[in-house]
Tab-separated table of C-alpha atoms in Angstrom:
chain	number	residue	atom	x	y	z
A	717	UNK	CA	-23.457	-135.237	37.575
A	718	UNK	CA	-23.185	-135.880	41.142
A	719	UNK	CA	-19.297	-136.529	41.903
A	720	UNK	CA	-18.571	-138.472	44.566
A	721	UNK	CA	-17.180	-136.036	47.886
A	722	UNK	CA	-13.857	-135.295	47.826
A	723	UNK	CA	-13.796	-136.149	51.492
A	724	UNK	CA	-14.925	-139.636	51.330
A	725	UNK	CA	-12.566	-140.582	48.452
A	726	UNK	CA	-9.561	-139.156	50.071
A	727	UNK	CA	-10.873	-141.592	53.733
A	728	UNK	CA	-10.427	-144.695	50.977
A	729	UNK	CA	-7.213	-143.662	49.732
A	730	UNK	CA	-5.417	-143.203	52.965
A	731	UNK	CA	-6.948	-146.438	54.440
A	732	UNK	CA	-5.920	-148.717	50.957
A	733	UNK	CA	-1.911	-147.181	51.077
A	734	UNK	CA	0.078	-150.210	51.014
A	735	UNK	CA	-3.433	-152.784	51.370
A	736	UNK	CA	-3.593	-152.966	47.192
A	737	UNK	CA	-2.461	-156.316	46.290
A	738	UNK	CA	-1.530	-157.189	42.899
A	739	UNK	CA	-5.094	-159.245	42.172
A	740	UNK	CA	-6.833	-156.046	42.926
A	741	UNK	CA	-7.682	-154.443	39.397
A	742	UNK	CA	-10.421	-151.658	40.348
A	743	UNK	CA	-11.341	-150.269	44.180
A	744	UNK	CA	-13.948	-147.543	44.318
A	745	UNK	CA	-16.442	-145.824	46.756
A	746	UNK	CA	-19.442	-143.703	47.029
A	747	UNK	CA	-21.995	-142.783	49.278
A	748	UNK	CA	-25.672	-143.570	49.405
A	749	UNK	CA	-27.154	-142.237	52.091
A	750	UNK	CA	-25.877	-143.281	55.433
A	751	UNK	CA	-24.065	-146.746	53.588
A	752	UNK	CA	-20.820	-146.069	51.818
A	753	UNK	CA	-20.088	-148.707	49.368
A	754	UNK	CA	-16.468	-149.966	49.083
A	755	UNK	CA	-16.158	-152.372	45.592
A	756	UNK	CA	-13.500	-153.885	45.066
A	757	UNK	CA	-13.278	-156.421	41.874
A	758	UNK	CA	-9.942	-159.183	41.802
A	759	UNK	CA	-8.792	-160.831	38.926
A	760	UNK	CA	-8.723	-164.581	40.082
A	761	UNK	CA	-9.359	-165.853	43.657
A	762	UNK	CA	-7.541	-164.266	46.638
A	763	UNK	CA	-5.874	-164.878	49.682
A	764	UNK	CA	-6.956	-164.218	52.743
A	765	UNK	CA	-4.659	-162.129	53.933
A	766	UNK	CA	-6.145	-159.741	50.888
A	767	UNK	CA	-9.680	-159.466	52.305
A	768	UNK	CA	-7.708	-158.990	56.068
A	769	UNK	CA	-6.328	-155.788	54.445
A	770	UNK	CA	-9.668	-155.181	52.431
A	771	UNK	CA	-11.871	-155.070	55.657
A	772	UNK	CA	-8.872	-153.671	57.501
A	773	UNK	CA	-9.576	-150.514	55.163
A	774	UNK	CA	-13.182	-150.572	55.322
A	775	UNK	CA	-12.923	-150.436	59.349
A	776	UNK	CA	-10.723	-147.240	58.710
A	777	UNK	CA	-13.290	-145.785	56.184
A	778	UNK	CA	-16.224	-146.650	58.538
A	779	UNK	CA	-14.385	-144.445	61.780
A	780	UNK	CA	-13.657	-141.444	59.832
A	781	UNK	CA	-17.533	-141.513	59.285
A	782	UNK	CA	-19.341	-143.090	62.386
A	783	UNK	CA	-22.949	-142.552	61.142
A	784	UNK	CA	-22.638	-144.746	57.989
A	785	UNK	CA	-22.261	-148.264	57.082
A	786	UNK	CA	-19.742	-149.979	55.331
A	787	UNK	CA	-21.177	-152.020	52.181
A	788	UNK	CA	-17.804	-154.601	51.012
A	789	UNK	CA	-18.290	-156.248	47.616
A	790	UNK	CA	-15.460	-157.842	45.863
A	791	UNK	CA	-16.155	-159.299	42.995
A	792	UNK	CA	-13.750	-161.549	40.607
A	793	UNK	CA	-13.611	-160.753	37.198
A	794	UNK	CA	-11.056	-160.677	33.855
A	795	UNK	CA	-13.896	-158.630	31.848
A	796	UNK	CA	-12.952	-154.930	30.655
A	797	UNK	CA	-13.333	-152.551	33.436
A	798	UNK	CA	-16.719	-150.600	33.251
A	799	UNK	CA	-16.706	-147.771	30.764
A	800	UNK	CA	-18.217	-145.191	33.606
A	801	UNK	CA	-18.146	-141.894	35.074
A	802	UNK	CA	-14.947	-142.241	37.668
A	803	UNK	CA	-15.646	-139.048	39.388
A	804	UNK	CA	-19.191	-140.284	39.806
A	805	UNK	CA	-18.307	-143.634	40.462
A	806	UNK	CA	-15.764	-142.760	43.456
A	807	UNK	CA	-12.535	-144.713	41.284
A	808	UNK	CA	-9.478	-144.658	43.966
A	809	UNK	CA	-7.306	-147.038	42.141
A	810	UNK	CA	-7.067	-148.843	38.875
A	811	UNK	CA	-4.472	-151.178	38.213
A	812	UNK	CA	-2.251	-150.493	34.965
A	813	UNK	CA	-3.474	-153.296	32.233
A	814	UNK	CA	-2.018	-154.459	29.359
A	815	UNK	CA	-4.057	-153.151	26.396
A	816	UNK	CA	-5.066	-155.028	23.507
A	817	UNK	CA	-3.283	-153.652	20.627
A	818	UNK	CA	-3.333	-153.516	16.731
A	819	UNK	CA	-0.585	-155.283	14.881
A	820	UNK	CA	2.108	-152.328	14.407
A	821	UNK	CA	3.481	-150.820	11.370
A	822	UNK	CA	7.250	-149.994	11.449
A	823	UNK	CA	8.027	-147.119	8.630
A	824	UNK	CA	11.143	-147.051	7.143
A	825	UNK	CA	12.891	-144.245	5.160
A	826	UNK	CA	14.543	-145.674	2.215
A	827	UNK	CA	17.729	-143.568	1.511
A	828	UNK	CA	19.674	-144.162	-1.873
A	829	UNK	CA	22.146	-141.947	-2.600
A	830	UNK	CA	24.145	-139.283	-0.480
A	831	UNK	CA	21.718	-137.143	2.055
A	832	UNK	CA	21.817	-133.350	0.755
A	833	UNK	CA	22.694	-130.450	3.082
């Protein structure tokens, strides 16, 4: 398993600190070669001031390594995040999402009578 370096990741997190906007569900990054490829997938249609900050982030990315590309893809999607490797994958940030959850079951102690010491 090739993880991605811990160099590289660190680059993304510093330059997306306070550029995260609350349609941004997944960011990630990884390195192929001389192109690093910053993904980004929204949950509805964004502003522009969102892919200001997006591309603001990938300029930072692309001077802390001057002999690579930058690759931006932002996608738009409400499907479940990708079950994948996120060491592999280069996952900085995933948004907290509600869960789809099973009816619960509340358990009650019946108590008749006095409780014995």
């Amino acid at each position: 398993m090739a993880v991605v370096e811990p160099g590289l990741r660190l680059s993304a997190q510093r330059a997306l600190l306070g550029a995260v906007h609350p349609g941004v569900r997944l960011v990630k990054v990884r390195r192929d070669g001389n192109c690093i490829v910053l993904t980004t997938i929204c949950d509805g249609p964004f502003e522009d001031d969102l892919l200001d900050a997006l591309s603001t982030a990938a300029a930072e990315i692309a001077a802390d390594y001057p002999d690579c590309d930058v690759d931006e893809r932002i996608s738009i999607s409400t499907d479940p995040l990708p079950k994948e490797d996120i060491l592999a994958e280069g996952w900085i940030f995933q948004r907290a999402e509600p869960s789809v959850r099973q009816p619960s079951i509340v358990l009650k102690k019946a108590v008749s009578g006095p409780l014995m010491a």
